[in-house]
Short mmCIF file of C-alpha atoms in Angstrom, two decimals:
data_model
loop_
_atom_site.label_atom_id
_atom_site.label_comp_id
_atom_site.label_asym_id
_atom_site.label_seq_id
_atom_site.Cartn_x
_atom_site.Cartn_y
_atom_site.Cartn_z
CA MET A 1 -0.09 -0.08 -0.10
CA SER A 2 1.38 3.18 -1.16
CA ARG A 3 2.27 6.11 1.39
CA ILE A 4 -0.43 8.36 0.25
CA SER A 5 -2.96 5.34 0.80
CA VAL A 6 -1.85 4.45 4.27
CA LEU A 7 -2.16 8.44 5.07
CA LEU A 8 -5.79 8.54 3.51
CA LEU A 9 -6.88 5.10 5.13
CA LEU A 10 -5.88 6.47 9.02
CA LEU A 11 -7.46 9.88 8.10
CA THR A 12 -10.48 7.90 7.42
CA THR A 13 -10.28 6.12 10.11
CA LEU A 14 -10.24 8.77 12.42
CA LEU A 15 -12.90 10.95 10.76
CA SER A 16 -15.29 8.54 10.43
CA THR A 17 -15.30 9.04 14.65
CA PHE A 18 -16.75 12.15 14.12
CA PHE A 19 -19.93 11.22 12.72
CA VAL A 20 -22.37 12.05 14.75
CA ASN A 21 -26.81 13.04 14.59
CA GLY A 22 -27.61 17.22 14.64
CA PHE A 23 -29.62 18.88 17.17
CA GLY A 24 -32.74 18.21 19.10
CA ASN A 25 -35.62 20.45 19.01
CA VAL A 26 -35.60 23.18 21.69
CA THR A 27 -39.27 23.55 22.76
CA SER A 28 -40.11 25.93 25.38
CA LEU A 29 -38.73 25.77 28.53
CA GLU A 30 -39.43 26.15 32.25
CA SER A 31 -42.98 26.98 31.31
CA GLY A 32 -44.44 26.22 34.32
CA SER A 33 -42.03 28.45 36.70
CA SER A 34 -43.30 32.12 37.47
CA ARG A 35 -41.58 34.96 35.29
CA PRO A 36 -38.14 35.43 36.70
CA LYS A 37 -37.22 38.76 39.07
CA ILE A 38 -35.60 41.16 36.61
CA ASP A 39 -32.84 43.51 38.38
CA HIS A 40 -34.17 46.41 35.69
CA GLU A 41 -36.01 49.32 35.95
CA ASN A 42 -38.12 51.09 33.12
CA GLY A 43 -35.77 48.59 30.59
CA LYS A 44 -32.38 49.89 32.35
CA THR A 45 -30.17 47.73 34.61
CA LYS A 46 -28.89 48.67 38.00
CA GLY A 47 -25.62 49.43 37.94
CA LYS A 48 -23.22 49.18 34.26
CA ARG A 49 -22.95 46.21 32.07
CA TRP A 50 -18.83 45.28 30.65
CA ALA A 51 -17.93 42.11 28.74
CA VAL A 52 -14.28 40.54 28.25
CA LEU A 53 -14.35 38.30 25.14
CA VAL A 54 -11.44 36.26 24.46
CA ALA A 55 -10.93 34.11 21.26
CA GLY A 56 -7.65 32.16 22.25
CA SER A 57 -6.30 30.50 19.21
CA THR A 58 -4.58 31.40 16.15
CA GLU A 59 -4.45 30.43 12.04
CA TYR A 60 -7.28 29.88 9.38
CA TRP A 61 -7.90 26.70 10.66
CA ASN A 62 -9.19 27.84 13.91
CA TYR A 63 -11.29 30.25 12.25
CA ARG A 64 -14.10 29.74 14.51
CA HIS A 65 -12.87 31.10 17.59
CA GLN A 66 -12.52 34.08 16.53
CA ALA A 67 -15.81 33.91 14.31
CA ASP A 68 -17.54 33.12 17.42
CA ILE A 69 -16.04 36.00 19.48
CA CYS A 70 -16.60 38.37 17.06
CA HIS A 71 -20.33 37.00 16.91
CA ALA A 72 -20.72 37.52 20.50
CA TYR A 73 -19.96 41.22 19.65
CA GLN A 74 -23.05 41.60 17.90
CA VAL A 75 -25.36 40.01 19.94
CA LEU A 76 -23.95 42.53 23.00
CA LYS A 77 -23.71 45.26 20.47
CA LYS A 78 -27.41 44.87 19.16
CA GLY A 79 -28.15 44.26 23.29
CA GLY A 80 -27.40 47.94 23.64
CA ILE A 81 -24.04 47.78 25.50
CA GLU A 82 -21.40 50.33 24.25
CA ASP A 83 -18.27 49.91 22.70
CA GLU A 84 -16.33 51.59 25.51
CA ASN A 85 -17.95 48.83 27.81
CA ILE A 86 -16.96 45.80 25.61
CA ILE A 87 -13.39 44.65 25.66
CA VAL A 88 -12.06 42.31 22.93
CA PHE A 89 -9.14 39.62 22.53
CA MET A 90 -8.20 38.21 19.23
CA TYR A 91 -5.08 37.76 17.24
CA ASP A 92 -7.04 39.26 14.20
CA ASP A 93 -5.22 37.30 11.67
CA ILE A 94 -8.15 35.86 10.03
CA ALA A 95 -10.30 37.83 8.17
CA PHE A 96 -7.73 39.05 5.94
CA ASP A 97 -5.88 35.59 6.05
CA PRO A 98 -5.03 34.64 2.24
CA GLU A 99 -7.22 31.10 2.52
CA ASN A 100 -10.10 33.29 3.61
CA PRO A 101 -12.40 33.15 0.73
CA ARG A 102 -14.29 36.63 1.82
CA PRO A 103 -11.22 38.91 2.64
CA GLY A 104 -12.59 40.76 5.57
CA ILE A 105 -15.32 38.98 6.46
CA ILE A 106 -16.06 36.54 9.13
CA VAL A 107 -18.95 34.35 9.45
CA ASN A 108 -20.41 32.34 12.10
CA HIS A 109 -22.75 30.34 9.84
CA PRO A 110 -23.12 28.97 6.77
CA TYR A 111 -26.18 31.41 5.58
CA GLY A 112 -24.70 33.95 8.39
CA GLU A 113 -24.01 37.82 7.89
CA ASP A 114 -20.68 39.25 8.93
CA VAL A 115 -19.76 39.39 12.15
CA TYR A 116 -16.29 40.95 11.77
CA ALA A 117 -17.67 44.51 10.93
CA GLY A 118 -17.23 47.06 13.89
CA VAL A 119 -15.37 44.73 16.36
CA PRO A 120 -12.98 46.58 18.56
CA LYS A 121 -9.54 45.35 18.15
CA ASP A 122 -8.39 46.22 21.83
CA TYR A 123 -6.09 43.66 22.12
CA THR A 124 -4.49 41.72 18.90
CA GLY A 125 -1.39 39.87 17.72
CA LYS A 126 1.43 39.57 20.68
CA HIS A 127 -0.75 41.88 23.06
CA ALA A 128 -3.73 39.28 23.33
CA THR A 129 -1.72 37.98 26.15
CA ALA A 130 -2.62 36.06 29.34
CA GLU A 131 -1.07 38.79 31.76
CA ASN A 132 -3.23 41.49 29.50
CA LEU A 133 -6.44 39.68 30.41
CA PHE A 134 -5.53 39.56 33.75
CA ALA A 135 -5.24 42.99 34.08
CA VAL A 136 -7.67 43.95 32.52
CA ILE A 137 -10.04 42.19 34.73
CA LEU A 138 -9.14 44.02 37.12
CA GLY A 139 -9.22 47.40 35.81
CA ASN A 140 -5.50 47.44 36.41
CA LYS A 141 -4.46 49.71 33.38
CA SER A 142 -0.97 50.37 35.13
CA ALA A 143 -0.43 46.73 34.01
CA LEU A 144 -0.76 46.09 30.74
CA THR A 145 1.38 45.96 27.96
CA GLY A 146 0.22 47.46 24.86
CA GLY A 147 -3.27 47.44 23.43
CA SER A 148 -6.25 49.99 23.54
CA GLY A 149 -5.70 50.17 27.16
CA LYS A 150 -9.30 49.54 27.91
CA VAL A 151 -10.31 47.68 31.18
CA VAL A 152 -13.13 46.61 32.85
CA ASP A 153 -13.38 49.89 35.22
CA SER A 154 -16.09 48.38 37.30
CA GLY A 155 -17.95 49.70 39.91
CA PRO A 156 -20.19 47.09 43.08
CA HIS A 157 -23.13 48.13 40.95
CA ASP A 158 -21.65 46.61 37.95
CA HIS A 159 -22.36 43.30 36.02
CA ILE A 160 -19.73 41.55 34.35
CA PHE A 161 -19.47 39.20 31.52
CA ILE A 162 -16.70 37.09 30.29
CA TYR A 163 -16.88 35.04 27.15
CA TYR A 164 -13.59 32.20 26.23
CA ALA A 165 -13.10 30.44 23.04
CA ASP A 166 -10.29 27.97 22.38
CA HIS A 167 -8.81 24.81 22.84
CA GLY A 168 -7.46 23.93 26.40
CA GLY A 169 -6.94 21.13 28.39
CA PRO A 170 -7.10 19.70 31.83
CA GLY A 171 -6.78 22.74 33.81
CA ILE A 172 -5.61 24.81 31.12
CA VAL A 173 -6.82 27.28 28.08
CA GLU A 174 -4.43 28.77 25.85
CA MET A 175 -4.02 32.60 24.43
CA PRO A 176 -3.19 34.11 21.07
CA TYR A 177 0.05 34.59 22.72
CA GLY A 178 3.09 34.20 25.47
CA ASP A 179 1.99 31.99 28.17
CA LEU A 180 -0.60 29.34 28.58
CA LEU A 181 -3.74 30.11 30.97
CA TYR A 182 -3.90 28.19 33.85
CA ALA A 183 -6.88 27.24 35.99
CA LYS A 184 -5.57 28.85 39.39
CA ASP A 185 -4.42 32.21 38.06
CA LEU A 186 -7.42 32.47 36.46
CA ILE A 187 -9.32 32.14 40.05
CA ASP A 188 -6.71 33.76 41.64
CA VAL A 189 -7.51 37.02 39.26
CA LEU A 190 -11.27 36.54 40.56
CA ILE A 191 -11.07 36.09 43.74
CA ARG A 192 -8.97 39.45 43.91
CA LYS A 193 -11.80 40.77 41.96
CA TYR A 194 -14.15 39.89 44.21
CA ALA A 195 -12.58 41.04 47.14
CA ALA A 196 -11.61 44.53 45.91
CA GLY A 197 -15.64 44.70 45.51
CA THR A 198 -15.69 46.13 42.13
CA TYR A 199 -18.78 44.27 40.63
CA LYS A 200 -22.39 42.85 41.75
CA THR A 201 -22.49 40.11 39.65
CA MET A 202 -20.39 38.11 36.78
CA VAL A 203 -21.18 35.35 34.57
CA PHE A 204 -18.44 33.38 33.03
CA TYR A 205 -19.12 31.07 29.20
CA LEU A 206 -15.97 29.15 28.79
CA GLU A 207 -15.79 27.11 25.17
CA ALA A 208 -12.58 24.67 25.48
CA CYS A 209 -11.96 20.69 26.00
CA GLU A 210 -11.90 19.75 29.53
CA SER A 211 -13.41 23.32 30.45
CA GLY A 212 -15.25 22.25 33.66
CA SER A 213 -11.78 21.84 34.93
CA MET A 214 -10.92 25.53 35.26
CA PHE A 215 -13.52 25.84 37.51
CA GLU A 216 -13.99 22.15 39.31
CA GLY A 217 -12.94 22.61 43.01
CA LEU A 218 -11.45 25.99 42.61
CA LEU A 219 -14.43 28.83 41.85
CA PRO A 220 -16.05 29.55 45.33
CA GLU A 221 -19.79 29.07 45.41
CA ASN A 222 -19.76 32.51 47.48
CA MET A 223 -18.48 35.50 44.88
CA ASN A 224 -21.72 36.23 43.39
CA ILE A 225 -19.79 34.37 40.12
CA TYR A 226 -21.62 32.10 37.76
CA ALA A 227 -19.80 30.02 35.05
CA MET A 228 -20.83 27.90 32.71
CA THR A 229 -18.50 25.41 30.15
CA ALA A 230 -19.11 23.76 27.38
CA SER A 231 -17.86 20.46 28.45
CA ASN A 232 -16.55 18.77 32.43
CA ALA A 233 -13.07 18.70 33.71
CA GLU A 234 -12.51 15.63 31.59
CA GLU A 235 -13.94 15.51 27.70
CA SER A 236 -13.59 17.32 24.43
CA SER A 237 -15.50 19.94 23.39
CA PHE A 238 -16.83 20.34 19.46
CA ALA A 239 -16.39 22.39 16.51
CA PHE A 240 -19.79 22.92 14.43
CA TYR A 241 -20.34 23.82 10.88
CA CYS A 242 -17.50 22.08 9.47
CA PRO A 243 -17.35 20.67 5.83
CA GLY A 244 -19.27 17.94 5.49
CA ASP A 245 -21.58 18.88 8.30
CA PHE A 246 -25.09 19.50 8.30
CA PRO A 247 -26.06 22.42 6.62
CA ASP A 248 -23.61 22.68 4.84
CA PRO A 249 -20.11 25.60 4.51
CA PRO A 250 -19.86 26.78 1.37
CA TYR A 251 -17.82 24.64 -0.36
CA ASN A 252 -14.61 27.13 -0.35
CA TYR A 253 -14.34 27.06 3.12
CA ASP A 254 -12.40 24.56 4.46
CA THR A 255 -12.77 25.19 7.70
CA CYS A 256 -15.61 25.32 10.64
CA LEU A 257 -17.29 27.95 11.28
CA GLY A 258 -17.99 28.06 14.90
CA ASP A 259 -18.34 25.45 18.19
CA LEU A 260 -21.06 23.79 19.40
CA PHE A 261 -21.51 25.32 22.46
CA SER A 262 -20.77 28.96 21.52
CA ILE A 263 -23.40 29.09 18.71
CA SER A 264 -25.95 27.16 21.14
CA TRP A 265 -25.79 30.25 23.12
CA LEU A 266 -25.23 33.10 20.54
CA GLU A 267 -27.65 31.90 18.08
CA ASP A 268 -30.18 31.80 21.01
CA SER A 269 -29.46 34.95 21.87
CA ASP A 270 -29.56 35.87 18.74
CA ILE A 271 -33.72 35.47 18.46
CA HIS A 272 -35.09 35.77 21.78
CA ASP A 273 -35.98 38.50 24.12
CA MET A 274 -32.88 38.61 26.80
CA ARG A 275 -35.39 40.08 29.53
CA LYS A 276 -37.60 37.27 29.49
CA GLU A 277 -34.36 34.55 29.43
CA THR A 278 -32.91 33.54 32.73
CA VAL A 279 -29.11 32.51 32.43
CA GLY A 280 -30.25 29.11 33.68
CA LYS A 281 -33.06 29.04 31.13
CA GLN A 282 -30.26 29.32 28.32
CA TYR A 283 -28.36 26.72 30.41
CA GLN A 284 -31.02 24.45 29.44
CA VAL A 285 -31.16 25.34 26.09
CA VAL A 286 -27.71 25.54 25.54
CA LYS A 287 -27.05 21.81 27.19
CA ARG A 288 -29.69 20.30 25.34
CA ARG A 289 -28.51 21.61 21.88
CA THR A 290 -25.02 21.09 23.14
CA ALA A 291 -25.81 17.12 23.81
CA ILE A 292 -27.12 16.41 20.35
CA ASP A 293 -28.79 13.26 19.66
CA SER A 294 -25.82 10.88 20.95
CA LEU A 295 -23.77 10.52 24.12
CA GLU A 296 -21.23 9.53 22.55
CA TYR A 297 -20.09 12.12 20.41
CA SER A 298 -21.43 14.82 22.62
CA SER A 299 -20.57 17.13 25.72
CA HIS A 300 -21.92 18.33 29.09
CA VAL A 301 -22.44 21.20 29.66
CA MET A 302 -21.57 22.19 33.37
CA GLN A 303 -22.46 24.85 35.83
CA TYR A 304 -20.28 26.24 38.39
CA GLY A 305 -19.98 29.20 41.22
CA THR A 306 -22.90 30.75 42.59
CA LYS A 307 -26.07 28.59 40.89
CA LYS A 308 -28.81 31.29 42.57
CA LEU A 309 -27.15 33.90 39.70
CA GLN A 310 -29.70 31.12 37.24
CA ARG A 311 -32.58 33.20 38.57
CA ASP A 312 -31.51 36.43 36.68
CA SER A 313 -32.50 37.73 33.43
CA LEU A 314 -29.64 37.64 31.12
CA PHE A 315 -30.47 41.39 29.99
CA LYS A 316 -28.48 42.01 33.19
CA TYR A 317 -25.24 41.27 30.91
CA ILE A 318 -25.60 40.91 27.57
CA GLY A 319 -28.71 43.42 26.91
CA THR A 320 -31.22 42.49 24.19
CA ASN A 321 -32.15 43.33 20.83
CA PRO A 322 -35.53 45.28 20.39
CA VAL A 323 -36.12 43.46 17.56
CA ASN A 324 -37.01 40.34 19.58
CA ASP A 325 -39.36 41.79 22.08
CA ASN A 326 -41.35 39.30 23.57
CA PHE A 327 -39.89 36.61 21.36
CA THR A 328 -41.27 33.28 22.80
CA PHE A 329 -40.09 29.56 22.37
CA ILE A 330 -41.30 27.47 19.64
CA ASP A 331 -40.40 24.21 18.47
CA TYR A 332 -38.66 25.19 14.88
CA ASN A 333 -36.11 28.10 16.78
CA TYR A 334 -33.25 25.71 16.10
CA PRO A 335 -32.54 23.53 12.63
CA SER A 336 -32.54 19.61 13.35
CA ALA A 337 -30.13 17.57 11.22
CA ALA A 338 -32.27 14.57 12.89
CA ARG A 339 -35.34 15.88 11.15
CA SER A 340 -33.86 17.22 7.87
CA GLY A 341 -32.61 13.21 7.40
CA LYS A 342 -29.06 14.44 7.36
CA THR A 343 -26.35 13.39 9.42
CA SER A 344 -24.10 16.02 11.39
CA VAL A 345 -20.54 15.57 11.69
CA ALA A 346 -19.49 17.45 14.99
CA PRO A 347 -15.29 16.97 15.47
CA ASN A 348 -13.70 17.47 18.81
CA GLN A 349 -11.89 20.87 18.67
CA ARG A 350 -8.61 18.72 18.58
CA ASP A 351 -9.38 17.38 15.24
CA ALA A 352 -10.84 19.91 13.66
CA ASP A 353 -7.28 21.21 12.13
CA LEU A 354 -7.17 17.65 10.59
CA LEU A 355 -10.37 17.78 9.14
CA HIS A 356 -9.23 21.11 7.06
CA PHE A 357 -6.36 19.74 6.12
CA TRP A 358 -8.05 16.60 4.95
CA HIS A 359 -10.55 18.68 2.89
CA LYS A 360 -7.86 20.78 1.54
CA PHE A 361 -5.84 17.47 0.19
CA GLN A 362 -9.23 16.10 -1.03
CA ARG A 363 -10.23 19.14 -3.01
CA ALA A 364 -6.73 20.44 -4.36
CA PRO A 365 -6.12 19.14 -7.71
CA GLU A 366 -4.16 15.73 -8.14
CA GLY A 367 -0.39 16.62 -8.50
CA SER A 368 -0.67 20.55 -7.47
CA ALA A 369 1.50 22.28 -5.14
CA LYS A 370 -1.72 22.94 -3.01
CA LYS A 371 -2.35 19.02 -2.62
CA ILE A 372 1.13 18.73 -1.90
CA GLU A 373 1.32 21.46 0.97
CA ALA A 374 -1.88 19.83 2.39
CA GLN A 375 -0.55 16.54 2.05
CA LYS A 376 2.86 18.05 4.26
CA LYS A 377 0.83 19.34 6.86
CA LEU A 378 -1.58 16.37 7.38
CA HIS A 379 1.84 14.47 7.86
CA GLU A 380 3.42 16.68 10.05
CA GLN A 381 0.33 16.90 12.20
CA ILE A 382 0.06 13.18 12.05
CA SER A 383 3.52 12.87 13.42
CA HIS A 384 3.74 15.27 15.93
CA ARG A 385 0.79 13.51 17.18
CA ARG A 386 2.37 10.50 17.58
CA HIS A 387 5.80 11.90 19.17
CA VAL A 388 3.44 13.65 21.83
CA ASP A 389 1.66 10.01 22.46
CA GLU A 390 4.35 7.93 22.53
CA SER A 391 6.66 10.43 24.23
CA ILE A 392 3.88 10.91 27.72
CA ASN A 393 3.58 7.13 27.80
CA GLN A 394 7.31 6.64 27.95
CA ILE A 395 7.76 8.89 30.15
CA ALA A 396 4.75 7.82 32.68
CA MET A 397 6.01 4.44 32.45
CA SER A 398 9.45 5.48 33.28
CA VAL A 399 8.40 6.91 36.40
CA PHE A 400 5.87 5.10 37.72
CA GLY A 401 7.00 1.93 35.95
CA ASN A 402 5.43 -0.21 33.17
CA GLU A 403 2.23 -1.53 34.85
CA ASN A 404 1.03 1.71 36.42
CA GLY A 405 2.08 4.10 33.34
CA ARG A 406 -0.56 3.72 31.45
CA GLU A 407 -3.04 3.63 33.85
CA MET A 408 -1.64 7.28 35.66
CA VAL A 409 -1.92 9.06 32.04
CA LYS A 410 -5.99 8.17 31.95
CA LEU A 411 -6.43 8.51 36.50
CA VAL A 412 -9.03 11.23 36.71
CA ARG A 413 -9.76 12.52 40.30
CA PRO A 414 -13.28 12.35 41.80
CA ALA A 415 -15.77 15.31 40.78
CA GLY A 416 -15.67 18.36 42.51
CA GLN A 417 -11.75 18.00 43.45
CA ALA A 418 -8.98 20.47 41.28
CA LEU A 419 -6.76 18.84 39.03
CA VAL A 420 -4.00 19.00 40.67
CA ASP A 421 -2.20 20.30 44.31
CA ASP A 422 0.53 21.80 43.73
CA TRP A 423 -0.22 24.13 40.36
CA ASP A 424 3.41 25.68 40.47
CA CYS A 425 4.85 22.14 40.28
CA LEU A 426 2.62 21.47 37.13
CA LYS A 427 3.44 24.66 35.68
CA MET A 428 7.43 23.52 35.84
CA LEU A 429 6.62 19.79 34.63
CA VAL A 430 4.98 21.33 31.31
CA LYS A 431 8.43 23.46 30.57
CA THR A 432 10.36 20.64 31.32
CA TYR A 433 8.27 18.33 28.85
CA LYS A 434 8.84 21.89 26.86
CA LYS A 435 12.42 21.82 26.74
CA TYR A 436 13.29 18.48 26.13
CA CYS A 437 10.25 17.22 24.09
CA GLY A 438 8.97 20.12 22.60
CA ALA A 439 6.11 21.68 23.17
CA LEU A 440 2.33 20.02 23.48
CA SER A 441 0.39 22.10 21.06
CA THR A 442 -3.06 22.44 21.30
CA TYR A 443 -3.77 18.26 20.74
CA GLY A 444 -0.87 17.53 23.55
CA LEU A 445 -2.60 19.98 26.14
CA LYS A 446 -4.70 16.77 26.93
CA TYR A 447 -1.69 15.36 28.81
CA THR A 448 -1.54 18.15 31.01
CA ARG A 449 -3.64 15.73 33.56
CA ALA A 450 -0.88 12.69 33.25
CA LEU A 451 1.56 15.95 34.17
CA ALA A 452 -0.91 16.63 37.00
CA ASN A 453 -1.03 13.44 37.94
CA MET A 454 2.94 13.08 38.45
CA CYS A 455 2.73 16.18 41.13
CA ASN A 456 0.07 14.91 42.65
CA ALA A 457 2.08 11.51 43.33
CA GLY A 458 5.18 13.81 44.34
CA VAL A 459 7.20 13.46 41.44
CA SER A 460 10.17 15.75 41.11
CA VAL A 461 10.95 18.07 38.22
CA GLU A 462 14.48 16.39 38.51
CA GLN A 463 12.80 13.19 37.98
CA MET A 464 10.50 14.34 35.01
CA ALA A 465 13.90 15.79 33.41
CA ALA A 466 15.25 12.32 33.07
CA ALA A 467 12.47 10.50 32.23
CA SER A 468 12.16 12.95 29.51
CA ILE A 469 15.92 12.90 28.67
CA GLN A 470 14.97 9.26 28.38
CA ALA A 471 12.07 9.43 25.96
CA CYS A 472 13.32 12.34 23.87
CA GLY A 473 16.60 12.37 24.15
CA GLU A 474 19.17 14.87 26.01
CA LYS A 475 19.10 17.74 23.37
CA THR A 476 16.78 20.43 24.49
CA VAL A 477 14.47 21.75 22.17
#
């Protein structure tokens, strides 16, 4: 069998695991409950609204994350929130990427309108860092490096909405530039914000694989912060509107346009009156849509922190589009692939890049430079994944022994318990792996749990270094 045939067989096998059914119907929720208490008078909230929107990725094959964030901006803008109170982090490299079939335009749905127009460029490129994000949340202008200088300059009566979309792993998410963002550091910032008394309530939506691990066992329940995540602490979240999906993106798009959790809350917010919809109702809507029709290929949307904020009107955080006044839930609000007889493709976040390169390879003319380049990219991605898989498993077996090593890679702590006890240890082991074996990359972030397990078992940096040298060689990367 030729090398190309082997590659195609491997990708076909991999991608065949992506196929899932479409959305279930969304019908009226909480129909028996009384009308929610809404913290506004004469259509206005008490206190100001603030929003922080973060797309953590770069590169065109991650198109969907910036599309999600741009869409969120449009929801907030139509909801009546001023630009001075909306702060956006994104690398800003996809709108005019040569691969974008519509230069200067970003869409978040196959038939969607441009969501890029008007989006503030607050922290882009090398200024879209974890350090700047923390400074923005805390309202600390003196800690900023570059960017627009906008921060959440909130007061004790204000309401804050934070939305993040990108790749992640257990206890960690990516930022477009600079260091990774660790769960403990994020929670420490939120605790400082609470101690400063500079907000009344906060809602935090987070889209990433293992996103529940950013809050589980870490976010206190008494800080008036409600967090909703795309998945629990040990599973992937899913891309959506991908090539081969239903509805199918335009043919010339070789990338996913959105993420399932994200488009679920965004499209719900697009069409409903947020004065009449509570945080809890949207959780139920998103949970149902994200679960699709099959538990095998879905994630479990989770809630953390101050659960009583479920009773709050979403109007308090994201405003509402006047066009949607008095809109009510009906059965056909969301298209269902199951109803159409179509099959929906929902690759997990870590495999969406493979789907991108696979489609580019398939569609490129035989023998063309584009086909050769796409084949090269596929080979590089698969080779890197093999390297990470093999090196992590070899390190674990070196540290724990052949019998226990593979089990320690997969070990998950009980629900409600944080990923790791010593977060500084986890950071050091991630850096040690990078020094000898190369960066974990988006795919390898799933192995931060293995490194956390090493910390919890008392493995030292010196032991990790020795095991890494044995697995990857003495030459530092």
